[in-house]
CSV table of C-alpha atoms in Angstrom, one decimal:
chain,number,residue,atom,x,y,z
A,1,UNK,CA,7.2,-21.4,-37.0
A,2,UNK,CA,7.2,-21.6,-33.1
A,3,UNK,CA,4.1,-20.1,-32.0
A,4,UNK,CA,3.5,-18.5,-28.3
A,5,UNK,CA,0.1,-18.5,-27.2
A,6,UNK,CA,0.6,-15.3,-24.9
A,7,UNK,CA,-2.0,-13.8,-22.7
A,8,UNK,CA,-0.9,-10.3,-21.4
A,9,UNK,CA,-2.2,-8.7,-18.2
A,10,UNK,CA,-1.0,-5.4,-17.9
A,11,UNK,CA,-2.9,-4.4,-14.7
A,12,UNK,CA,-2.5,-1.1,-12.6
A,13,UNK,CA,-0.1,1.5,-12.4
A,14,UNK,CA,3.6,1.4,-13.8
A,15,UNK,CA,2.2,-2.4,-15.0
A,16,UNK,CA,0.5,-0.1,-18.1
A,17,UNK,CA,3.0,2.3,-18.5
A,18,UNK,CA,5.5,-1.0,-18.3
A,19,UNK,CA,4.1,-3.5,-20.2
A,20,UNK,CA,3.8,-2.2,-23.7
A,21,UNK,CA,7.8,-1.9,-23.5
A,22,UNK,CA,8.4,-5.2,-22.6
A,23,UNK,CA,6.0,-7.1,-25.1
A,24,UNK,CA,7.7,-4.4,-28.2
A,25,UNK,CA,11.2,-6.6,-26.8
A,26,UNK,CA,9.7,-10.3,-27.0
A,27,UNK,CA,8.5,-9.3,-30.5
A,28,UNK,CA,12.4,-8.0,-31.2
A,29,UNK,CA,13.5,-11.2,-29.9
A,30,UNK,CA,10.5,-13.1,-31.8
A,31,UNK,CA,11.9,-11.1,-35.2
A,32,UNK,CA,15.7,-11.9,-34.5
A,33,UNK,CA,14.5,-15.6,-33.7
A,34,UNK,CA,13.1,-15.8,-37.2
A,35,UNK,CA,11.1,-19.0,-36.3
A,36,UNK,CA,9.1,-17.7,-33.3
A,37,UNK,CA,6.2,-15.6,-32.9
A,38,UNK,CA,4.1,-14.4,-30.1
A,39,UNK,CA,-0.3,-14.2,-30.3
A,40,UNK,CA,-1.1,-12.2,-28.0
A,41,UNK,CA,-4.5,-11.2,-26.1
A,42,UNK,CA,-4.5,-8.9,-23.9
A,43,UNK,CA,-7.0,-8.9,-20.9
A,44,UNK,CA,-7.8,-5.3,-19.3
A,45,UNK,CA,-8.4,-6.9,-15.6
A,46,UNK,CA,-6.9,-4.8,-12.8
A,47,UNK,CA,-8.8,-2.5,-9.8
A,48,UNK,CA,-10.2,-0.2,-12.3
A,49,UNK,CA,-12.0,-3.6,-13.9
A,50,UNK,CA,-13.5,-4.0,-10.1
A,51,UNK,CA,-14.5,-0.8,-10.1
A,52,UNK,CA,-16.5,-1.2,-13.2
A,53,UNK,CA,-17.6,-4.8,-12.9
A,54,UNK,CA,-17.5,-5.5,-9.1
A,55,UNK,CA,-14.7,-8.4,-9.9
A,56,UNK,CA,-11.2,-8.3,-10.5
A,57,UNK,CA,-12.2,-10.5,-13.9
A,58,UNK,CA,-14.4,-11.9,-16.0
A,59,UNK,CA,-16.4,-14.7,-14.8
A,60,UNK,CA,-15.1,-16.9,-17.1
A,61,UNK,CA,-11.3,-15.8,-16.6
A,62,UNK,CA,-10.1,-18.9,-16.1
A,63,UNK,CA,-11.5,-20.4,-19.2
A,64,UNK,CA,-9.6,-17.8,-21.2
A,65,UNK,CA,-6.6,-18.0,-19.6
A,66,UNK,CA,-6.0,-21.4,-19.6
A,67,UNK,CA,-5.7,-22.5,-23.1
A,68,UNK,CA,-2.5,-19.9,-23.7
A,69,UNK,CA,1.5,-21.2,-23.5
A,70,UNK,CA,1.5,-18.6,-20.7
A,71,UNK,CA,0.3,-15.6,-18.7
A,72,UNK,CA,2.3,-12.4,-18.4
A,73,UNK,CA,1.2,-10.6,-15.9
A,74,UNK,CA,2.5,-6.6,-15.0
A,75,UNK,CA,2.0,-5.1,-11.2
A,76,UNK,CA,-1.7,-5.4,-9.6
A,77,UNK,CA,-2.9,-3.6,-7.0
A,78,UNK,CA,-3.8,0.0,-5.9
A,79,UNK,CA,-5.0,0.1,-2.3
A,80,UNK,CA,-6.6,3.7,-3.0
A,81,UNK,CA,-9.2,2.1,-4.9
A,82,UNK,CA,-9.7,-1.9,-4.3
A,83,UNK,CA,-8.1,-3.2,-0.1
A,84,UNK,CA,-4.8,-5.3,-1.1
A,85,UNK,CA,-6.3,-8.6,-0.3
A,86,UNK,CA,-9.4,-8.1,-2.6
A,87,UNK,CA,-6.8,-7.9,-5.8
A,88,UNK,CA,-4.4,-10.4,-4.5
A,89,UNK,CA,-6.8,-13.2,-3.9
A,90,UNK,CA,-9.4,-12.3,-6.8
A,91,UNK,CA,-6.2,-11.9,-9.5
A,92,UNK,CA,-2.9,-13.1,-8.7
A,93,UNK,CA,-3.8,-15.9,-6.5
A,94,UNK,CA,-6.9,-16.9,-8.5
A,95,UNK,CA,-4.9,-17.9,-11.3
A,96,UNK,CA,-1.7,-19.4,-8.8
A,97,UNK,CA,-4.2,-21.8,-7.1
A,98,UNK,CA,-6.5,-23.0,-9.8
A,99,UNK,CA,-3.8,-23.2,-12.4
A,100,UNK,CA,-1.5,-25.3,-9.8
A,101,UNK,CA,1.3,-22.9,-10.4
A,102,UNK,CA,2.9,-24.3,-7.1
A,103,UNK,CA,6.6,-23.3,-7.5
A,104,UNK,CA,7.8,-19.2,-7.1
A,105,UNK,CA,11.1,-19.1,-8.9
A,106,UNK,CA,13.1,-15.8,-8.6
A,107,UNK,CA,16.1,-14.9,-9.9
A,108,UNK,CA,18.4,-12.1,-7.8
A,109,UNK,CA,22.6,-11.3,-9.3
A,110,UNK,CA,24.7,-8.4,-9.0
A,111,UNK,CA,24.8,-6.4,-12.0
A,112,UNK,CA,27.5,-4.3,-12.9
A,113,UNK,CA,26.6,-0.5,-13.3
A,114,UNK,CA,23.9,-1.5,-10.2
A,115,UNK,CA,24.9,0.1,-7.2
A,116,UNK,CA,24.2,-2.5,-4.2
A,117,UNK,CA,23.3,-1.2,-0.9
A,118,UNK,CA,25.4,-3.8,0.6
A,119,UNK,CA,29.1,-3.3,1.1
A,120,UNK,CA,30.6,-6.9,-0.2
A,121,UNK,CA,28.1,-8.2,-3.1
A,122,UNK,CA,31.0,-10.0,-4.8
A,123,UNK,CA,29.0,-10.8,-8.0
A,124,UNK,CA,25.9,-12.9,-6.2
A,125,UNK,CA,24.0,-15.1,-8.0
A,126,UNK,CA,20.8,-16.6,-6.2
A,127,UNK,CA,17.6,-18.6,-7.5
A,128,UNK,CA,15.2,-19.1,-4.8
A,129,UNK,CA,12.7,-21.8,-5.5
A,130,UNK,CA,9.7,-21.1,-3.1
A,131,UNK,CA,6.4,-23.6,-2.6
A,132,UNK,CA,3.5,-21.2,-3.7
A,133,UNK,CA,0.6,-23.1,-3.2
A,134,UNK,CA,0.0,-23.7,0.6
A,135,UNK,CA,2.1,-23.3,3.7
A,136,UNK,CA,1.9,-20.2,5.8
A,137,UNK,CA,-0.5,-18.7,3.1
A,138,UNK,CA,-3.2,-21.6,3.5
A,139,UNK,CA,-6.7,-20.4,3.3
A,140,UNK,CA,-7.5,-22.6,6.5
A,141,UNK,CA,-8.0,-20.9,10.1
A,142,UNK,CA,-11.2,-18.8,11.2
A,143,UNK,CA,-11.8,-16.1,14.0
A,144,UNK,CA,-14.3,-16.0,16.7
A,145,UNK,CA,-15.7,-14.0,19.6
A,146,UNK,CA,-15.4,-10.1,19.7
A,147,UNK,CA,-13.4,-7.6,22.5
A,148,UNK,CA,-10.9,-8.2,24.2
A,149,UNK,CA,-11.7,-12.1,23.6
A,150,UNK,CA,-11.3,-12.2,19.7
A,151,UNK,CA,-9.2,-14.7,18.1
A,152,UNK,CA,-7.7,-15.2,14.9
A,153,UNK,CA,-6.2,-18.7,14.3
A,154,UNK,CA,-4.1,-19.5,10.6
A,155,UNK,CA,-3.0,-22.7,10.1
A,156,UNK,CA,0.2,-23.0,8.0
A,157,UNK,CA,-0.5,-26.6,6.0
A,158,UNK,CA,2.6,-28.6,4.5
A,159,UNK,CA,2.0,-31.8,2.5
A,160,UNK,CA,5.0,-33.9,1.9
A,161,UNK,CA,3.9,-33.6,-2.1
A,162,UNK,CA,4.2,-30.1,-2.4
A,163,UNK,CA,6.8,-30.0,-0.1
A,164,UNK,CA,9.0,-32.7,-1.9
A,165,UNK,CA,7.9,-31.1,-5.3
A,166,UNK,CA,9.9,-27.6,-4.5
A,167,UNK,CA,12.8,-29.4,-2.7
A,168,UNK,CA,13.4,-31.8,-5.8
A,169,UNK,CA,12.9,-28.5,-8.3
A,170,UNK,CA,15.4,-26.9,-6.4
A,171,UNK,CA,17.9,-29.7,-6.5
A,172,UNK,CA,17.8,-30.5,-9.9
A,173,UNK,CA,18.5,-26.8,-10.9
A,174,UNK,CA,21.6,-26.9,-8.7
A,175,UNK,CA,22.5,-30.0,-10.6
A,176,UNK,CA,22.6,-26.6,-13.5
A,177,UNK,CA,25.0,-24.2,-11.5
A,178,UNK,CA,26.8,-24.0,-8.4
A,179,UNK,CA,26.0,-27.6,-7.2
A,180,UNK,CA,24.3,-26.2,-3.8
A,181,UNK,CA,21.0,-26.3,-2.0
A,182,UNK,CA,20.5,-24.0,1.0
A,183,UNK,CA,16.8,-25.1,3.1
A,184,UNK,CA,15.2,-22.3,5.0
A,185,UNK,CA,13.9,-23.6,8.1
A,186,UNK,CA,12.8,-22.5,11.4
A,187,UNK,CA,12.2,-25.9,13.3
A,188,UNK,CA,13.9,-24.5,16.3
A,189,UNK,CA,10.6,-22.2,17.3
A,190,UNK,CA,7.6,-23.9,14.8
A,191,UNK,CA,7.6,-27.3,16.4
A,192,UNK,CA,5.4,-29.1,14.0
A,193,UNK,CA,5.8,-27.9,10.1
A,194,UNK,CA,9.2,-26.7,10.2
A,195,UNK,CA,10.8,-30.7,11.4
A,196,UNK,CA,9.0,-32.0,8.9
A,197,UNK,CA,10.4,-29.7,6.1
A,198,UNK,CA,13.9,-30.4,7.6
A,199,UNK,CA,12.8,-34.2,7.7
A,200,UNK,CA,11.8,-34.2,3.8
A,201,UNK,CA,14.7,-32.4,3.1
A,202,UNK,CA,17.3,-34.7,4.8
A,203,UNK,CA,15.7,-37.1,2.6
A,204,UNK,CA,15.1,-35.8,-1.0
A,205,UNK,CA,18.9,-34.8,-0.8
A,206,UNK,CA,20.3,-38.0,-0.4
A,207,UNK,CA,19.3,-38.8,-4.0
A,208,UNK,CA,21.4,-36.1,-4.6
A,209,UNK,CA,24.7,-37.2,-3.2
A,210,UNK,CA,26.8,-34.9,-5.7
A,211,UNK,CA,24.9,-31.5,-4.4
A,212,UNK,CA,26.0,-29.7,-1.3
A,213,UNK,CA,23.6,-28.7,1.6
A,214,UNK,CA,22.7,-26.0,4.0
A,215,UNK,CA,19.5,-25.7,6.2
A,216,UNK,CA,19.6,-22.4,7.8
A,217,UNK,CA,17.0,-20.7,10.4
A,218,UNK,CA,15.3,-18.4,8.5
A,219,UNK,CA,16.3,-15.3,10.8
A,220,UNK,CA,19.5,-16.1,10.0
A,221,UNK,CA,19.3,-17.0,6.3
A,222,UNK,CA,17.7,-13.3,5.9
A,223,UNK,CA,21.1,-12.0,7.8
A,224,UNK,CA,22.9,-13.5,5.7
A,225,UNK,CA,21.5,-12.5,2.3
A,226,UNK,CA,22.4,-8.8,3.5
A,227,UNK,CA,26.3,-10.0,4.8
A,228,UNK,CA,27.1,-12.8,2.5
A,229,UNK,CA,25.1,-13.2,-0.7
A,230,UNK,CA,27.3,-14.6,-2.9
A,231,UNK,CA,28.0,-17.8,-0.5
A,232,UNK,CA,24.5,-19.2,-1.7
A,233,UNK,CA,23.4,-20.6,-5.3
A,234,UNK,CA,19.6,-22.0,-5.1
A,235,UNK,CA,17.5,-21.9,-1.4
A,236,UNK,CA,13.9,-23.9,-1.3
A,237,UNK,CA,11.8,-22.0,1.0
A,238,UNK,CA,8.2,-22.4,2.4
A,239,UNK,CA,6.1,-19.4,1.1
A,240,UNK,CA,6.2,-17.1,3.6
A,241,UNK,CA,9.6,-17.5,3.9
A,242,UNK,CA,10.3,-17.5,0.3
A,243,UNK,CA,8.7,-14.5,0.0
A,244,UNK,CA,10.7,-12.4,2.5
A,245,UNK,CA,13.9,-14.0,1.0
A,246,UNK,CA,13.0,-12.8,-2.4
A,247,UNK,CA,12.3,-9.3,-1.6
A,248,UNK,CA,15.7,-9.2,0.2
A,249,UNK,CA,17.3,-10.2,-2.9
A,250,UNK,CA,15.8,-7.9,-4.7
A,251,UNK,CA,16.6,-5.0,-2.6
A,252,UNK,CA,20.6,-5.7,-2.5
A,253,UNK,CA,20.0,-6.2,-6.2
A,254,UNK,CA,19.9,-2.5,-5.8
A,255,UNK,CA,16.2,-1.9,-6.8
A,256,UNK,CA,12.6,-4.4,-6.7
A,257,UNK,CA,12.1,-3.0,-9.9
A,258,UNK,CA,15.0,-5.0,-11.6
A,259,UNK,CA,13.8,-8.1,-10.7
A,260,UNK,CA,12.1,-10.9,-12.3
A,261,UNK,CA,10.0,-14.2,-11.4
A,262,UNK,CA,7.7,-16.7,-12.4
A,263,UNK,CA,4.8,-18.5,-10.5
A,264,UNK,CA,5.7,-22.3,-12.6
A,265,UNK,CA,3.1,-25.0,-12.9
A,266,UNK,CA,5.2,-28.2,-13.4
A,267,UNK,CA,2.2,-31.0,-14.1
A,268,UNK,CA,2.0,-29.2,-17.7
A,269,UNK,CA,-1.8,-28.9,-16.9
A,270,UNK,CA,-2.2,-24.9,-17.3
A,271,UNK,CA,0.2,-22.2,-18.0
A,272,UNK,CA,2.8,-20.9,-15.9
A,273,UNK,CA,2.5,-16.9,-15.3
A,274,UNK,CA,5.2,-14.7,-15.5
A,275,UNK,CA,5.2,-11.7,-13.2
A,276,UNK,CA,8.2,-8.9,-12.0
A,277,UNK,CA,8.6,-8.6,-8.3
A,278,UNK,CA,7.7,-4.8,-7.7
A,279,UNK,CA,4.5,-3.4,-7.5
A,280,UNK,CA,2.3,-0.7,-9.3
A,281,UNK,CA,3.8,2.0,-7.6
A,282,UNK,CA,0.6,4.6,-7.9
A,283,UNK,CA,3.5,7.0,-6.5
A,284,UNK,CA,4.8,7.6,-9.9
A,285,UNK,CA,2.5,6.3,-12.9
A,286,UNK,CA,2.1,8.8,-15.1
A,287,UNK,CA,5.6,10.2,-15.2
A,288,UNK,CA,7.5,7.8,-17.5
A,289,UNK,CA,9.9,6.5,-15.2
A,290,UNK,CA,9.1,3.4,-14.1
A,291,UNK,CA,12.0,0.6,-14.2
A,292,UNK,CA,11.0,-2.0,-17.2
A,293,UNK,CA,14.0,-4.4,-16.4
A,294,UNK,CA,12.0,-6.3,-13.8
A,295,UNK,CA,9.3,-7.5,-16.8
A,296,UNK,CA,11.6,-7.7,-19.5
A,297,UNK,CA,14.0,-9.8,-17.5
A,298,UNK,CA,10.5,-12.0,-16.6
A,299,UNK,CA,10.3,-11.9,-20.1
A,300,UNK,CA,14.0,-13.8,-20.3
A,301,UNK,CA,12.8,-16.4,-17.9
A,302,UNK,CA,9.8,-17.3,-19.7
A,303,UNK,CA,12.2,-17.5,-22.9
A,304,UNK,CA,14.0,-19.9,-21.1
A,305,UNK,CA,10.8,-21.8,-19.8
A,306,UNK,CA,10.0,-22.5,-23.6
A,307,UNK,CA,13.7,-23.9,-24.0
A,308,UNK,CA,14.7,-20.2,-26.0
A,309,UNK,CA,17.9,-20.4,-24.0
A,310,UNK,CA,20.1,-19.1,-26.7
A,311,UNK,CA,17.5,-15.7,-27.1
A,312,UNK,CA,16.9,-15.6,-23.7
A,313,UNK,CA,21.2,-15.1,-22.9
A,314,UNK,CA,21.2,-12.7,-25.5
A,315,UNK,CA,17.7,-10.9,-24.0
A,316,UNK,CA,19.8,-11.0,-20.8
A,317,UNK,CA,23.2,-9.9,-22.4
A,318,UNK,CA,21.4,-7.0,-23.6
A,319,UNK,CA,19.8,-5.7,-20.5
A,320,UNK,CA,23.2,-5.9,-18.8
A,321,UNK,CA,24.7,-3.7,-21.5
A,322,UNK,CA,22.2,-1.2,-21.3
A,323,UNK,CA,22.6,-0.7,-17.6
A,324,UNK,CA,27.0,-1.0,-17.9
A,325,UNK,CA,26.5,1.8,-20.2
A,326,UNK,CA,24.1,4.0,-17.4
A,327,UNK,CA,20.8,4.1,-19.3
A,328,UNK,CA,19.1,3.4,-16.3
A,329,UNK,CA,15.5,5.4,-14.6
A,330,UNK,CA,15.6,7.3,-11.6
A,331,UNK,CA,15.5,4.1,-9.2
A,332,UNK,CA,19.2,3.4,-10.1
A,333,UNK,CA,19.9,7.0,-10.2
A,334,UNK,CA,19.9,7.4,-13.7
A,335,UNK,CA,17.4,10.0,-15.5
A,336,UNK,CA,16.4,7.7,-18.3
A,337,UNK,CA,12.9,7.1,-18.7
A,338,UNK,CA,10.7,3.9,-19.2
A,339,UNK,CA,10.6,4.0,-22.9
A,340,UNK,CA,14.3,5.2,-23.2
A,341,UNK,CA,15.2,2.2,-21.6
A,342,UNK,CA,13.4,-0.2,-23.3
A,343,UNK,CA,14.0,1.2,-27.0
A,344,UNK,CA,18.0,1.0,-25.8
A,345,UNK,CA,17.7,-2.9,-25.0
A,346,UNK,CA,15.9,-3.5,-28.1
A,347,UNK,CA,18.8,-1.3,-30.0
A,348,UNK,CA,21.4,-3.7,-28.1
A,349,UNK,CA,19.3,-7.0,-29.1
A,350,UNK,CA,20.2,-5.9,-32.7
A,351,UNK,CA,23.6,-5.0,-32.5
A,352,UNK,CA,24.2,-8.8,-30.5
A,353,UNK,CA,22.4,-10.2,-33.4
């Protein structure tokens, strides 16, 4: 027997509405499997937790985190009670940075029964492979003086390592599908960083003579994601720029709520965390309708991170059939709910069995 050491995070919002669903499907797919099981703990950190305790979690977190295969993690965050930075940096980035999760990986197709808001989709199909750990979203910079004389100064910090380590990631997953790397750059107005990602770049690809490549300006790249999507297969990104890709992607998906990532640690050190794209949406907890595609489709990629590729295609096959046959929740303009979605995949996981 295979077992997954899982720790679950539910956190705020449609998160706890959410996750319940999608750990009910793992343990469908763990059943089907017949040699694979998941132990689960289940950690109650989220802004209520900070309200109580004064900390997003336990002092000792970390230390009970880090022993599991993984982390799934639901939607943090709920400005009406904790400021957006306090949750990001005491949560989600706690665990990216000290668990050395330094590779985003997010997964954006077109999916029939999906209306896109794009005119010309034509069946897209992109990875985007974005450095997490430093870049634009380095904690290095400071502020000083007050007035009209106050100054805030971020520095954005690439190393070659991490750098090299995304590019590299990127490649070899092309070396899996379309055979093409896009870079998003910018080097034409950031005259220090951005060269030296294009520099790197220029030279990681030439061990990879059999994979075509692109480096687009990053106001451009966004453009295109909107007027051509399906002419890309993986992009490598910085972070900030990885992160406005990826919510582009999402949205011609034809809702965030659908979509799926994972923050990767690739030393084997600590666990990699698992995570959907959308947030908690405190707009409509509560009313059962919250899309659970976007964490049971995270779900797929962690089946796949654990070499499950043969569950995690049927995992996918089965969301896809569900939403073909218009069980979908209001963000696709269905009127399904959360649980009616969810107990329909796991119905389809059967029949494909």
């Amino acid at each position: 027997m295979k077992k997954i050491k899982l720790s679950v995070i539910p956190g705020d919002g449609v998160g706890k509405e959410i996750m319940p669903h999608a750990v009910k499907v793992l343990d469908t797919v763990a059943e089907i499997h017949g040699g694979l099981s998941f132990d689960k703990v289940t950690y109650p950190w989220s802004c209520e937790y900070y309200l109580e305790h004064g900390k997003m979690m336990s002092e000792d977190g970390l230390d009970q985190l880090k022993d599991s295969d993984a982390v799934f993690l639901g939607a943090v965050g709920n400005p009406q009670l904790v400021p957006d930075h306090v949750t990001l940096w005491e949560l989600l980035i706690k665990i990216r940075r000290e668990f050395e999760q330094t590779l985003n990986i997010r997964h954006a197709k077109q999916i029939q029964g999906i209306q896109s808001p794009i005119t010309n989709p034509n069946n897209f199909d992109i990875i985007v492979v974005r450095e997490n750990s430093e870049g634009e979203y380095s904690e290095i910079g400071g502020m000083m003086h007050k007035g009209p004389d106050e100054i805030a100064v971020q520095n954005a910090v690439f190393t070659r390592k991490a750098t090299e380590s995304a590019m590299r990631y990127a490649f070899e997953l092309a070396k899996t599908r379309g055979k093409q790397v896009t870079s998003a750059t910018k080097s034409n107005g950031i005259v220090y960083s951005m060269p030296f990602w294009d520099k790197v770049f220029n030279e990681v690809s030439k061990d990879y003579p059999e994979i075509e490549t692109v480096s687009n300006h990053i106001d451009a790249l966004a453009a295109f994601f909107i007027t051509r999507p399906s002419s890309f297969d993986v992009v490598v990104a910085s972070n900030l720029f990885g992160d406005i890709l990826t919510d582009i992607s999402a949205a011609i998906m034809g809702s965030i709520g659908i979509a799926p990532s994972v923050n990767l640690n690739v030393n084997g050190k600590y666990p990699s965390m698992f995570e959907p794209v959308h947030g908690s949406a405190p707009d409509i907890y509560g009313k059962g309708i919250a899309n659970p595609i976007g964490q049971i489709w995270t779900g797929k990629m962690m089946l796949d991170h654990f070499g499950e590729h043969e569950m995690a295609e049927l995992l996918m096959k089965s969301i896809e059939a569900v939403i073909a046959e218009g069980i979908k929740t209001p963000d696709l303009g269905g009127t399904a709910s959360t649980e009616e979605v969810a107990d329909e995949i796991i119905q389809q996981l059967k029949r494909f069995a």
